[in-house]
Short mmCIF file of C-alpha atoms in Angstrom, two decimals:
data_model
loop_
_atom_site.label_atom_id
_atom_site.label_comp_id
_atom_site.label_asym_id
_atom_site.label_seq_id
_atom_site.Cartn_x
_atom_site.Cartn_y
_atom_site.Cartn_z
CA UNK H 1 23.42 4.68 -2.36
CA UNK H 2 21.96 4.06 0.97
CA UNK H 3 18.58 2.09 0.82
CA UNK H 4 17.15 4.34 3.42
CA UNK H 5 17.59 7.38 0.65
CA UNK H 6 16.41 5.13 -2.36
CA UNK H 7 12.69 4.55 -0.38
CA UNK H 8 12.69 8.08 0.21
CA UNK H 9 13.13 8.75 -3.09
CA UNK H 10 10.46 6.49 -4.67
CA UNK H 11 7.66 7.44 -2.22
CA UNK H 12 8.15 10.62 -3.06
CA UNK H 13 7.55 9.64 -6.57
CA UNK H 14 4.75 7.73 -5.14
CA UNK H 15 3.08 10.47 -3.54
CA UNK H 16 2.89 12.63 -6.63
CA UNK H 17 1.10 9.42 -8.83
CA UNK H 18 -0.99 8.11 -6.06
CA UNK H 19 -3.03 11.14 -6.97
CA UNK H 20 -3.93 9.38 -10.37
CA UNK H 21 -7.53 8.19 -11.05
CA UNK H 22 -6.49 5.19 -12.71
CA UNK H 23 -4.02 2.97 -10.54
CA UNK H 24 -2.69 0.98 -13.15
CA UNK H 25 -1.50 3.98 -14.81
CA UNK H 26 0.14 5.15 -11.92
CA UNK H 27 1.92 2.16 -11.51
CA UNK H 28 2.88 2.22 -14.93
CA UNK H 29 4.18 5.32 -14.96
CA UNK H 30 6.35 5.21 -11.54
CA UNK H 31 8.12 1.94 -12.67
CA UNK H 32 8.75 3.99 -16.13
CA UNK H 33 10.08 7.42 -13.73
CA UNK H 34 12.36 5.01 -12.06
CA UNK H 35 13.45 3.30 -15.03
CA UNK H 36 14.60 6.62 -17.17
CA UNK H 37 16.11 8.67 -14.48
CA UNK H 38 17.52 6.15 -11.83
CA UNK H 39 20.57 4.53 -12.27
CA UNK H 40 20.60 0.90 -12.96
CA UNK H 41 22.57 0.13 -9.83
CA UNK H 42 19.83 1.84 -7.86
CA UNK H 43 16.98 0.23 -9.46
CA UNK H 44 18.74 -3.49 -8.72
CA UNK H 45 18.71 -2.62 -5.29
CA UNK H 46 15.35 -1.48 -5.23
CA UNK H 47 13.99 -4.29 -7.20
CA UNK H 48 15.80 -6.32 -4.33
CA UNK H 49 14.36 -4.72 -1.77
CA UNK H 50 11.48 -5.64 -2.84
CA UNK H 51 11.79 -8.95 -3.47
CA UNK H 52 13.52 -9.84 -0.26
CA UNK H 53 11.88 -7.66 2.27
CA UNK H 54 8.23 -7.32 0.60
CA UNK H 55 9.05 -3.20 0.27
CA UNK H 56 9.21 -2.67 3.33
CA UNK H 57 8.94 1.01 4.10
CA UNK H 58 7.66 1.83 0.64
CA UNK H 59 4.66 3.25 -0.11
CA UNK H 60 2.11 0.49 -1.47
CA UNK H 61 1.81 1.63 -4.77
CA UNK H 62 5.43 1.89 -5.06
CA UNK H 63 6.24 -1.83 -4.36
CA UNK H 64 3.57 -2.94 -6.36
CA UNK H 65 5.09 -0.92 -9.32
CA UNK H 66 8.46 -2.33 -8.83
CA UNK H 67 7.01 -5.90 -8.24
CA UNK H 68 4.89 -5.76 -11.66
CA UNK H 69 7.88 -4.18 -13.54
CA UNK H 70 11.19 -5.51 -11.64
CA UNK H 71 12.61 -7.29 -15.01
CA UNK H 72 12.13 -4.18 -16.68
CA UNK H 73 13.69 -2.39 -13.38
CA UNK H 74 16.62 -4.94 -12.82
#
């Protein structure tokens, strides 16, 4: 899947659990969104994303979720 569609994707998921009170949940619970209904192929290339281009393009909470989570993504 194209990378482009993948950070669409997860700010979208990002948008609906920035709304959260508590941050750390939100965080918690995108990582756990991506983990159950992603496949694994997309979350690697996330999770690299991440690690090689800081998330760039993703919504701050999102690659801050990814980045606290990414051996649990990967």
């Amino acid at each position: 899947m194209k990378l482009e569609h993948l950070i669409t994707m997860a700010n979208q998921i990002g948008d609906f659990f920035s709304s959260y009170p508590d941050q750390a949940q939100a965080r918690h619970d995108i990582a756990n969104h991506i983990h159950r209904f992603w496949a694994h192929n997309m979350r690697e290339q996330i999770v690299r994303h991440v690690t090689e281009n800081q998330g760039q393009g993703l919504h701050p909470l999102v690659a801050e979720a990814i980045r606290e989570s990414a051996s649990v993504l990967a």
